Coordinates of C-alpha atoms in Angstrom, one line a residue:
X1 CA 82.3 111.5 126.5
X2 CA 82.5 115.3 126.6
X3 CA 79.4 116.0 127.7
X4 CA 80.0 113.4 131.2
X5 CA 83.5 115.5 131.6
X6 CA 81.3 118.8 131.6
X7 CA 79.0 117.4 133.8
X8 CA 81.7 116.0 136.7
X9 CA 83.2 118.9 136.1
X10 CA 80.0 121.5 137.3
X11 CA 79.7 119.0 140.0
X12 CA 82.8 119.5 140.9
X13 CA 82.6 124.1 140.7
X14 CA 79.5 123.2 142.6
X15 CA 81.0 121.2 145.7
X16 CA 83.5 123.2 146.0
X17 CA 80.9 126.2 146.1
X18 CA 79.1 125.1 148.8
X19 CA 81.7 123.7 150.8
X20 CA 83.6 127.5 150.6
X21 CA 80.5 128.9 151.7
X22 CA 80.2 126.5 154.6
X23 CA 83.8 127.5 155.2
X24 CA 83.2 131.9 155.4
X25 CA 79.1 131.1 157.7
X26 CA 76.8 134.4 157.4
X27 CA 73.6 135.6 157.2
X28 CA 71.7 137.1 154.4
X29 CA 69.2 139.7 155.1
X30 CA 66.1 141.1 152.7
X31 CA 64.0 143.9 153.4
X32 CA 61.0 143.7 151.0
X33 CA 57.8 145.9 152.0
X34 CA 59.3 146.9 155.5
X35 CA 59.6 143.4 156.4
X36 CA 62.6 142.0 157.1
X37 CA 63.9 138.5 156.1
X38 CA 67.0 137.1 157.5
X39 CA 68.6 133.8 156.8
X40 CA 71.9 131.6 156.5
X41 CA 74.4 132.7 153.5
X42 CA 74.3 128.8 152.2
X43 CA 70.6 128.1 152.5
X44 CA 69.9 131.3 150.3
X45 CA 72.8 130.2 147.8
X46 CA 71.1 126.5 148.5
X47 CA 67.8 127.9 147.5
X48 CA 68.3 129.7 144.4
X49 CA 70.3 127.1 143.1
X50 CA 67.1 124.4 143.7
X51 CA 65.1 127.0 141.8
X52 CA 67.0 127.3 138.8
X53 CA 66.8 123.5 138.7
X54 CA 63.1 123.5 139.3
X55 CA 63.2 126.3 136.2
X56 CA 65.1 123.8 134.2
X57 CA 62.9 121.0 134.7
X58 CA 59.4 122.9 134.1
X59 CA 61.2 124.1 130.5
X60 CA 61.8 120.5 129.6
X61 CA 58.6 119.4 130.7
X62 CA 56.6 122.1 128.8
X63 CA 59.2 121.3 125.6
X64 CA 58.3 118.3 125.9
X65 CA 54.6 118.2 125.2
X66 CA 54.7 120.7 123.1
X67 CA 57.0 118.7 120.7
X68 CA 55.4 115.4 121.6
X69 CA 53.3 115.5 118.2
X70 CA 56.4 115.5 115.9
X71 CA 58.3 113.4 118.1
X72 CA 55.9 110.8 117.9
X73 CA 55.6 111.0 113.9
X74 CA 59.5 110.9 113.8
X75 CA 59.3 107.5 115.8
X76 CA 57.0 105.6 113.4
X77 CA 59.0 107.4 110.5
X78 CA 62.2 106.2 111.8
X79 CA 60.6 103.1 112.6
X80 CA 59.1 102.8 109.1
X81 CA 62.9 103.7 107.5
X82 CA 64.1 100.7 109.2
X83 CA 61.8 98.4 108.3
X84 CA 62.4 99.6 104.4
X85 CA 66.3 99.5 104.6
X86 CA 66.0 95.9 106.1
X87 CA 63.6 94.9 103.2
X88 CA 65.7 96.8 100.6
X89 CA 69.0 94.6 102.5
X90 CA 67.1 91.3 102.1
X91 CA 66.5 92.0 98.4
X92 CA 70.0 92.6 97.9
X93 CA 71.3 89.5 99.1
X94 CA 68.4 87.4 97.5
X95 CA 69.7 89.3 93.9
X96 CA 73.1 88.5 95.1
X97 CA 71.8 84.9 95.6
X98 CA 69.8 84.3 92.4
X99 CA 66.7 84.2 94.2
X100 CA 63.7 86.5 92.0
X101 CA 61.0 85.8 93.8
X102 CA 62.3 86.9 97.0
X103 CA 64.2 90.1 95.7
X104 CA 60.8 91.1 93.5
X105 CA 58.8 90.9 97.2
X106 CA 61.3 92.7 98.4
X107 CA 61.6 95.7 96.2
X108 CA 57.9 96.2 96.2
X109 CA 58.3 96.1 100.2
X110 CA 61.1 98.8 100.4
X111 CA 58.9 100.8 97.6
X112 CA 56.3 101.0 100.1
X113 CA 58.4 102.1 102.9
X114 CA 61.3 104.1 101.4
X115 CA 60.7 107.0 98.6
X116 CA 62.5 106.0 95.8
X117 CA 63.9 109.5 95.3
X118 CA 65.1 109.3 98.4
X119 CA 67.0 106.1 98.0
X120 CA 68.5 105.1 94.9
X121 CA 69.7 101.6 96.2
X122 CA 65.6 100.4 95.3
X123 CA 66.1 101.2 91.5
X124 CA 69.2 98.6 91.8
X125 CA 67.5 95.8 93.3
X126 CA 64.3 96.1 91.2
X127 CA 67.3 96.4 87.7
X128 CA 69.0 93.1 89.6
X129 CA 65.6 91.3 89.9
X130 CA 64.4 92.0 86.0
X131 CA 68.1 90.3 85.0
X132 CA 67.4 87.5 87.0
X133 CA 63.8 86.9 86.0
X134 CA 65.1 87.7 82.4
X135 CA 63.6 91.1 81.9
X136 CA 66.1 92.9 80.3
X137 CA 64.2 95.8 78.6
X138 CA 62.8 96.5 81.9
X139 CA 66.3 96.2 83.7
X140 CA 67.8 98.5 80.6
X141 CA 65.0 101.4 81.7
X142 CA 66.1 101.0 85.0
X143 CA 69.7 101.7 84.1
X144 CA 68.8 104.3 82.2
X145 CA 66.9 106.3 85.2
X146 CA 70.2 105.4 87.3
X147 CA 72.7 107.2 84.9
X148 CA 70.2 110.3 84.3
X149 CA 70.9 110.7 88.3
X150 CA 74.3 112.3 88.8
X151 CA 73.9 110.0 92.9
X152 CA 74.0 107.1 90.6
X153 CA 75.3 107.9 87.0
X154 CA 78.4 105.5 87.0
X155 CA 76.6 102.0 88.5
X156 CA 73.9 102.8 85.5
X157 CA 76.2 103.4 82.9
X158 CA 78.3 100.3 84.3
X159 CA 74.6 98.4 83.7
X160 CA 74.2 99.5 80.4
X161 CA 78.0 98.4 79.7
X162 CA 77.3 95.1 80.7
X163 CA 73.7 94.8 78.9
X164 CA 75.7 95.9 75.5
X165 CA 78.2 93.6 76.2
X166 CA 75.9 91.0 76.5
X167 CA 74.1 91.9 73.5
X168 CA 77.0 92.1 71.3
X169 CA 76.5 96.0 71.1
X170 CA 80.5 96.1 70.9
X171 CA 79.9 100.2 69.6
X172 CA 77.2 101.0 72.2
X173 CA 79.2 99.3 75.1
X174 CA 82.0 101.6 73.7
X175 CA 80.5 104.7 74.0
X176 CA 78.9 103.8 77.8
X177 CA 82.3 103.0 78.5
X178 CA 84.1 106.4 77.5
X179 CA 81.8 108.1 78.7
X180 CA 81.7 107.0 82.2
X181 CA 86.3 107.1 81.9
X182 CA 85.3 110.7 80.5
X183 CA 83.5 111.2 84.1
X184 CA 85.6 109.2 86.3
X185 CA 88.7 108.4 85.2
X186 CA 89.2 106.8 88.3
X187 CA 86.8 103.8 87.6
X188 CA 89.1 100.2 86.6
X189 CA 86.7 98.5 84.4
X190 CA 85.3 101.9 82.6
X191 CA 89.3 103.0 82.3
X192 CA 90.3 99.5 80.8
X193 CA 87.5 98.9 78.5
X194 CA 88.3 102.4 77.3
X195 CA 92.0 101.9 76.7
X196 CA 91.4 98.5 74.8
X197 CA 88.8 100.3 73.0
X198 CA 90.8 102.9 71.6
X199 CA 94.1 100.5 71.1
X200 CA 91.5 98.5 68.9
X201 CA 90.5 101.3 66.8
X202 CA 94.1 102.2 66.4
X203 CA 94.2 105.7 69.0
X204 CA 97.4 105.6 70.3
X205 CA 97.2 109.4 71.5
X206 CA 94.0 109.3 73.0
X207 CA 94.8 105.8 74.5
X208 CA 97.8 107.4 76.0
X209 CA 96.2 110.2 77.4
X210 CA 93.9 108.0 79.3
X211 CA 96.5 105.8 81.0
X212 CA 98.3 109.0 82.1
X213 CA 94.5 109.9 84.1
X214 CA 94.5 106.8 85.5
X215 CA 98.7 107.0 86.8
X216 CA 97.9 110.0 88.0
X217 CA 94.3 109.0 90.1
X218 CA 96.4 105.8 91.1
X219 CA 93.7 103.5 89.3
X220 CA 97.2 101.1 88.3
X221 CA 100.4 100.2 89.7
X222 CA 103.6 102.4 88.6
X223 CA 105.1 99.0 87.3
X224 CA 101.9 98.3 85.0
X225 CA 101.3 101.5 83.8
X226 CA 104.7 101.9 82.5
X227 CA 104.6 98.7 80.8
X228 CA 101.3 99.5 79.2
X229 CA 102.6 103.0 78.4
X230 CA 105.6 101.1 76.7
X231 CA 103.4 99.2 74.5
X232 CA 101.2 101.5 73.6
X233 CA 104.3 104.0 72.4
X234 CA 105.5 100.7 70.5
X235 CA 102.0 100.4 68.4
X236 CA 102.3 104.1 67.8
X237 CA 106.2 104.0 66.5
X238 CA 105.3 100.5 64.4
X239 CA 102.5 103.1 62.5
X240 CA 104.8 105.2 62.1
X241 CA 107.6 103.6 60.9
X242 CA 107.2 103.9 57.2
X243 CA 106.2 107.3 57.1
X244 CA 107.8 109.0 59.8
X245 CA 111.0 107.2 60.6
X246 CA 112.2 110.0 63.1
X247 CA 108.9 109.9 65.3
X248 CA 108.9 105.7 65.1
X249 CA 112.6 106.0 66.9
X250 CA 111.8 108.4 69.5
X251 CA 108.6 106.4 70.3
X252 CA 110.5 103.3 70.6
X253 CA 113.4 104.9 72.3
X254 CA 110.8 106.4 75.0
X255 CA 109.5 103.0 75.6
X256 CA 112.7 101.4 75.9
X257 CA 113.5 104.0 78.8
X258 CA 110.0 102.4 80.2
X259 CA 110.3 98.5 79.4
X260 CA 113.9 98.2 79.0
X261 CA 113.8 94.3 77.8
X262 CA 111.0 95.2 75.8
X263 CA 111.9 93.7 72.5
X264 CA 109.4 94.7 70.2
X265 CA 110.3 98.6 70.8
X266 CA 114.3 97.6 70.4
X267 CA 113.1 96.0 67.0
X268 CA 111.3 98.9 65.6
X269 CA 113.8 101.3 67.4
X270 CA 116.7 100.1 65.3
X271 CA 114.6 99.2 62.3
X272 CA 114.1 103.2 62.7
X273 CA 117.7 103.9 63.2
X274 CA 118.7 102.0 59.9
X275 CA 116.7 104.2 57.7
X276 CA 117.9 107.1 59.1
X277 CA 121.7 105.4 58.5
X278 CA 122.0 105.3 62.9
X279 CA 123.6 101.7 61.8
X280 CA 126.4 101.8 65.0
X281 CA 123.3 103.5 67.3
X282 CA 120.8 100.8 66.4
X283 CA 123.3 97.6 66.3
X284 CA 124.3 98.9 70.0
X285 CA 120.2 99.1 70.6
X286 CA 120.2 95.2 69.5
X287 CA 123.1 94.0 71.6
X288 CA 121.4 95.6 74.7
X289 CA 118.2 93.4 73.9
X290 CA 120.3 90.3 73.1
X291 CA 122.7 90.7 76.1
X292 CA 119.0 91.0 78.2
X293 CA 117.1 87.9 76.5
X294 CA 118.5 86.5 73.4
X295 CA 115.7 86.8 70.8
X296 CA 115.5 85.1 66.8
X297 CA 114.5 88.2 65.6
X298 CA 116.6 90.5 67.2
X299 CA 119.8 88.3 66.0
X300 CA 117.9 88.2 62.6
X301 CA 118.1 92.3 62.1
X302 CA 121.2 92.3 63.7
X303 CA 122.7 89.8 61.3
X304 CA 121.4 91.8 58.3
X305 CA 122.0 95.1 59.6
X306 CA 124.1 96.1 56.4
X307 CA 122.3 95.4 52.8
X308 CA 125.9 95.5 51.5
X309 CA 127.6 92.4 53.6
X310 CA 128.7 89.4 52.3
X311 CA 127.6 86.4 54.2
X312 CA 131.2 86.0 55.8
X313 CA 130.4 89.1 57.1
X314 CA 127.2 88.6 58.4
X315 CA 128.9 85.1 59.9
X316 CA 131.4 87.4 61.7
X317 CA 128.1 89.4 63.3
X318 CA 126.7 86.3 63.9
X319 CA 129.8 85.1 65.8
X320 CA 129.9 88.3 67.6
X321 CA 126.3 88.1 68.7
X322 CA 127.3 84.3 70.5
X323 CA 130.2 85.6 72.0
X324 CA 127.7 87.9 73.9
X325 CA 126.0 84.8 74.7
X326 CA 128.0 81.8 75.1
X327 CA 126.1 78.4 74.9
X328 CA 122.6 79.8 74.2
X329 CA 120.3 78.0 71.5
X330 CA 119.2 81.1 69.9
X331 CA 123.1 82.5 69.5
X332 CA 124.2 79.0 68.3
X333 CA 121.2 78.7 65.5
X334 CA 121.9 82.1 64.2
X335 CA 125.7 81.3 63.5
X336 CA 124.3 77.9 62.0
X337 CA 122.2 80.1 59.7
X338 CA 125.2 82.5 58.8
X339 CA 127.1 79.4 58.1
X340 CA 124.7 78.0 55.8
X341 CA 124.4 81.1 53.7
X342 CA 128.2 81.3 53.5
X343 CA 128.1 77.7 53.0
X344 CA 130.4 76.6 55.6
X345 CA 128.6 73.5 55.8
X346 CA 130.7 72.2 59.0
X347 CA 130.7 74.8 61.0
X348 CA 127.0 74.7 60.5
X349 CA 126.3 71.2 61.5
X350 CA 128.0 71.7 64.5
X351 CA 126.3 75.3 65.7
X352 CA 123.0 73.4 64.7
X353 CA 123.8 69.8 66.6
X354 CA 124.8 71.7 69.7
X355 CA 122.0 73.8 69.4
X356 CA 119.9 70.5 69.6
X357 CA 121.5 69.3 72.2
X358 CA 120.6 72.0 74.6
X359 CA 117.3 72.2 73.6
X360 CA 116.1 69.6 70.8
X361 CA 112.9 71.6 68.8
X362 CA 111.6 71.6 65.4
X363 CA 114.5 74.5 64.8
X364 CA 117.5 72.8 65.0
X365 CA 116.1 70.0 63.4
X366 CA 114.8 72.2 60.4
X367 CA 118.1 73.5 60.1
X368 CA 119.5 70.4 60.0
X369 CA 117.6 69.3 56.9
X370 CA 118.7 72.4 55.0
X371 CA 121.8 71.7 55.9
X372 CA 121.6 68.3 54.7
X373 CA 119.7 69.4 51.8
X374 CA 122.9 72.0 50.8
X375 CA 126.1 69.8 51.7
X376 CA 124.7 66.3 50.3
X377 CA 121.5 66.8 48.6
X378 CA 120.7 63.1 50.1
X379 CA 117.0 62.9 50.3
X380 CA 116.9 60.0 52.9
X381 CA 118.9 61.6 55.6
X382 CA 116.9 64.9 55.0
X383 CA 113.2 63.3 55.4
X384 CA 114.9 61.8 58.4
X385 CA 115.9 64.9 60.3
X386 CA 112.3 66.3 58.9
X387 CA 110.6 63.3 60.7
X388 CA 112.5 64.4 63.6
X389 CA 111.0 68.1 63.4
X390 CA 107.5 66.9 63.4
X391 CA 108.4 64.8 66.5
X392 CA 110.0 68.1 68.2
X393 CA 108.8 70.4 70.2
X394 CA 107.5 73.5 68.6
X395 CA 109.5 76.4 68.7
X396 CA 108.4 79.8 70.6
X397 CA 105.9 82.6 69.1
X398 CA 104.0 85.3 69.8
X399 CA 100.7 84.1 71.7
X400 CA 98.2 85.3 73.1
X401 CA 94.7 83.9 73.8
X402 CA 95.7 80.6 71.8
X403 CA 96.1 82.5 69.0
X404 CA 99.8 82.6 67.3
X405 CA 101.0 85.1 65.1
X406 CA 104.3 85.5 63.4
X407 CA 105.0 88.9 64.5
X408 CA 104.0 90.7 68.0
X409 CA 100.5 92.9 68.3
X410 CA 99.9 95.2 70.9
X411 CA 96.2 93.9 71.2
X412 CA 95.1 90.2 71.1
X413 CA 92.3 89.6 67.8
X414 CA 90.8 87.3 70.2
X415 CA 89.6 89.3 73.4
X416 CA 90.7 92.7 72.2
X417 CA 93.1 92.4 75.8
X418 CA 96.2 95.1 75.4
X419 CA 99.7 93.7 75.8
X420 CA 98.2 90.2 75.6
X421 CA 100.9 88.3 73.5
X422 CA 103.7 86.6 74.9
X423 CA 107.1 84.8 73.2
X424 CA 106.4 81.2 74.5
X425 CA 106.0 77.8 73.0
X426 CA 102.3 77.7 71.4
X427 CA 99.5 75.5 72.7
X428 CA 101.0 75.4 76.2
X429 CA 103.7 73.5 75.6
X430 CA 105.6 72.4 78.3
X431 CA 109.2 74.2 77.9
X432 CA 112.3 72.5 79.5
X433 CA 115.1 69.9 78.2
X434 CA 113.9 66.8 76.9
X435 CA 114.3 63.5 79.2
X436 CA 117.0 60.9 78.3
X437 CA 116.2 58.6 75.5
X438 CA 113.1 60.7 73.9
X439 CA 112.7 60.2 70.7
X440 CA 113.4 64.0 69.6
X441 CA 116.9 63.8 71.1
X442 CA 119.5 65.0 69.2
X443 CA 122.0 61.3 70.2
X444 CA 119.0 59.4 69.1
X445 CA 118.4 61.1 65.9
X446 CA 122.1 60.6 64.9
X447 CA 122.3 57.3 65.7
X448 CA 119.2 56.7 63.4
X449 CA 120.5 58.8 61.0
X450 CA 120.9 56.7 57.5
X451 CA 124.4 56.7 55.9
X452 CA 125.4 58.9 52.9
X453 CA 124.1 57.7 49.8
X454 CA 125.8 57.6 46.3
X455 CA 124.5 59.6 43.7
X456 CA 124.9 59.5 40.3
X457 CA 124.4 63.1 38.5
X458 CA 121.8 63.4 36.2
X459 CA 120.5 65.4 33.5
X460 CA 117.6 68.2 33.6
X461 CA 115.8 67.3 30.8
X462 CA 115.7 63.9 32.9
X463 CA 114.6 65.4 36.2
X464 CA 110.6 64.5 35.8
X465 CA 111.7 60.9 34.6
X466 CA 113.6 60.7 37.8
X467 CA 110.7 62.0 40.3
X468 CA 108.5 59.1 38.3
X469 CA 111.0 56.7 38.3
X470 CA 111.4 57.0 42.1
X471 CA 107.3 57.1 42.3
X472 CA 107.2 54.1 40.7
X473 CA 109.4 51.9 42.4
X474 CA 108.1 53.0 45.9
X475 CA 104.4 52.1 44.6
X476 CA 106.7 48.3 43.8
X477 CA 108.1 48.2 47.6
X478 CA 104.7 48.5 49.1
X479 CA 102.9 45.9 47.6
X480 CA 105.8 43.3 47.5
X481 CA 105.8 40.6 49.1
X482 CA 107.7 40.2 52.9
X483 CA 110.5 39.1 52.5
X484 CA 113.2 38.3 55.7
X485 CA 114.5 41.8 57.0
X486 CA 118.5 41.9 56.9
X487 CA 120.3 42.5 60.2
X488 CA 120.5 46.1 61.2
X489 CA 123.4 47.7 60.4
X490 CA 126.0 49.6 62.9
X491 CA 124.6 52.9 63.6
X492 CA 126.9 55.6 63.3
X493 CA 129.2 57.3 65.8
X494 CA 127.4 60.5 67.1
X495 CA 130.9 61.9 66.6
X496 CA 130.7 61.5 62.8
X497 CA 127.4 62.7 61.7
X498 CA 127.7 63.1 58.2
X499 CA 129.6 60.0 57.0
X500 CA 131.7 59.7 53.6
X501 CA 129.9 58.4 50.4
X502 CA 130.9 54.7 50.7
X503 CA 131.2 52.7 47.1
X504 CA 129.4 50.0 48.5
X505 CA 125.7 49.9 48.1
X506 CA 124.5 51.3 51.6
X507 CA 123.0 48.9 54.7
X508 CA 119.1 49.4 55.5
X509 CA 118.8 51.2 58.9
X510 CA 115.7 50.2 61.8
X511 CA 116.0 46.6 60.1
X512 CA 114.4 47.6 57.1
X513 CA 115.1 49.9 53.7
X514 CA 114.3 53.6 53.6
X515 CA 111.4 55.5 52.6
X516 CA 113.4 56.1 49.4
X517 CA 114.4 53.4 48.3
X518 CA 115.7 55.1 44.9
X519 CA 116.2 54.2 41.4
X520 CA 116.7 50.9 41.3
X521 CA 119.7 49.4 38.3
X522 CA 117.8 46.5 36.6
X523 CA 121.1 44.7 35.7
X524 CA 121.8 44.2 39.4
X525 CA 118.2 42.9 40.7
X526 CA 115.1 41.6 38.3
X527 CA 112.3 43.3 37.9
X528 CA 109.2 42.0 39.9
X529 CA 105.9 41.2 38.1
X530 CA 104.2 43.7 40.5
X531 CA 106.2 46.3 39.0
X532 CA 104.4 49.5 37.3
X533 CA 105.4 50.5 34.1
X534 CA 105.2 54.0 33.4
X535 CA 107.2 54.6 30.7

């Protein structure tokens, strides 16, 4: 484009030239050897002009043969370099495609017309062909050659990665990893591998060094980095924690400022505050995190945050921690546990039902048996609310990969991922409130709950006569004969849960007798002749 504006514009110097000249006629006269020569002013400025252009063309003309012998070699060398790059693309997209055969042919083609040295891309395709054909010593030497050449160091330590990796070479994949971060910070897969590498082995520092290079080469978003750079300060402060309680808190701390709902790092934070005697710092640490996502263990520390309290005082925290969060089923269950400690058996049942109502799991329902287990000690009605965990949903945990684990880990044990584990309900369970009239719900478990039963104390010395006694008579229920079931009796109000001891001997429930039947008085019923005697 420049070179057609220079040209119109001498064509245009030129016309105007001439056409100034024809404008101002005169003549031109020579004397050369006593002759003289006379002519017009433009056919002299017309004349010199066609011999500088005859000048011009005999100079290309001569230039032009003169060069003609390397111009002709360049051709066919060109020519030659074409016809290798568009047998070294063929080969590519036949490795791309799986097909050996074809990418083989066409590396030995490309050999033939490219130098090797002078194209790197042929060491690749004949490294992609040996993996395909399954010649993986021979790919591994090709690899090698690639990441002794600084053109092409990181694709051949990426190939030696991926051969260790599929070797198993967990250590050798390390180091071909590191050292390609070391180089290029910038590369994803070489900085990630490195990262999980070194928040495997336990590196905090040099893992946090590492995700700094790649914030600062832009390798991850601002949002991920800091939440990586949150958990990584997290597994650093939880190392810490028993021996250096000051540097655990300001790692925590740090990471809070990152990950602000990030409730591992509240947990250790506080934990770290407590041993230092920060009890008012740390419980206003832990009502942050609870006021952002109510969390079992946060309310659990938070509860116990004073060694010294008496459980009506850690009731009174408990109660303080659901007045944060009204009508939440982590804030009711920890006042249902507060109230069992201080054995306020009521208040309990009713955190704990209403708990289940919200969301009926194998929590509340727990709860409810120890409840059960405390207040009555009736063995029927606390096998029933356990029959009604096993049918619950399970409660949340730390997951990651399938794998659960009671407390959080900054890397997974399956896949070695960082910041794989999640607080959710394990094997994918679906989370939401259970439908009207499932069997887990918390009306139909009290309307199947069995009535009080009477029991008569009993001696210690007679406690293993008892669990026998009881053995023995269920062994009598199962293989007697069927008799006609009695009519069911009224279930109970869900309004009146736990029903008084009645004098009477108590209905069956579900048409039939419990599963514990109990000890049964042989003055008031014969004894069968299937009967076991133990005693």
């Amino acid at each position: 484009m420049v070179r057609l504006v220079i040209f119109a514009l001498l064509v245009l110097v030129l016309a105007y030239g001439f056409s100034w000249l024809a404008d101002r006629p005169g003549d031109l006269s020579l004397i050369w050897e006593g002759q003289i020569y006379q002519t017009k002013l433009i056919v002299a400025a017309s004349a010199i002009i066609a011999l500088i252009a005859a000048v011009m063309v005999a100079w290309w003309f001569i230039r032009l043969v003169w060069t003609s012998p390397h111009s002709v070699t360049r051709f066919f060398r060109a020519r030659k370099r074409d016809r290798g790059y568009q047998a070294l693309s063929t080969g590519l997209i036949a490795a791309g495609a799986g097909n050996a055969l074809l990418a083989r042919k066409m590396a030995a083609r490309s050999r033939g017309l490219i130098r090797a040295d002078q194209e790197p891309l042929i060491n690749l395709l004949e490294a992609q062909a040996a993996l395909i054909e399954g010649r993986y010593d021979e790919a591994r030497s090709k690899f090698e050659a690639m990441a002794n050449d600084p053109e092409t160091r990181e694709l051949g330590l990426r190939g030696l990665y991926l051969e260790a990796k599929r070797l198993g070479a967990n250590e050798a994949a390390r180091q071909y990893a590191e050292k390609a971060a070391d180089n290029a910070p910038y590369l994803p897969w070489a900085a990630q591998a490195t990262l999980e590498y070194r928040s495997q082995s336990g590196r905090w520092d040099d893992a946090i060094r590492l995700l700094e290079q790649q914030k600062a080469a832009k390798v991850v978003e601002k949002a991920e980095a800091n939440r990586l750079h949150a958990v990584l300060l997290t597994a650093r402060a939880d190392d810490k924690l028993e021996s250096n309680p000051a540097g655990a808190r300001d790692d925590a701390l740090q990471a809070l400022k990152l990950s602000v709902d990030f409730v591992p790092a509240a947990l250790i934070a506080a934990k770290a505050l407590f041993r230092e005697g920060g009890i008012r710092k740390a419980a206003s640490i832990l009502e942050q995190a609870w006021k952002a996502g109510p969390h079992p263990e946060i309310g659990r520390v938070y509860v116990r945050a004073r060694s010294g309290d008496s459980t009506l005082d850690r009731l009174k925290r408990a109660e303080r921690l659901e007045g944060m969060r009204p009508n939440n089923v982590e804030s009711l269950l920890i006042v249902a546990h507060a109230a069992l400690d201080a054995q306020e058996f009521s208040k309990a049942g009713a955190k704990a039902e209403a708990a289940a109502r919200i969301e009926p799991r194998e929590a509340a329902f727990l709860l409810l048996a120890d409840i059960e287990e405390a207040e009555t000690g009736d063995q029927g009605r606390v096998r029933h609310w356990l029959a009604q965990a096993l049918k619950a949903p399970r409660d949340p945990a730390w997951v990651a990969d399938g794998f659960v684990s009671d407390k959080w880990l900054p890397v997974s044990p399956v896949t070695g991922r960082l910041d794989a584990f999640e607080w959710k309900a394990p094997f994918g369970q679906l989370e939401g409130p259970v439908e009207e009239g499932s069997t887990t719900s918390i009306e139909t478990a009290l309307k199947t709950l069995p009535p009080l039963r009477e029991t008569r104390p009993e001696s210690v010395v007679n406690d293993h006569r008892i669990i026998e006694l009881e053995r023995a008579a269920t062994i009598a229920e199962a293989v007697r004969p069927a008799t006609p079931a009695p009519a069911p009796a009224k279930a109970a109000e869900p309004s009146t849960p736990r029903p008084v001891p009645a004098a009477s001997e108590p209905k069956p429930f579900f048409g039939r007798l419990p599963d514990d039947p109990g000890v049964r008085d042989p003055k008031m019923e014969p004894e069968p002749k299937t009967r076991l005697r133990l005693f």
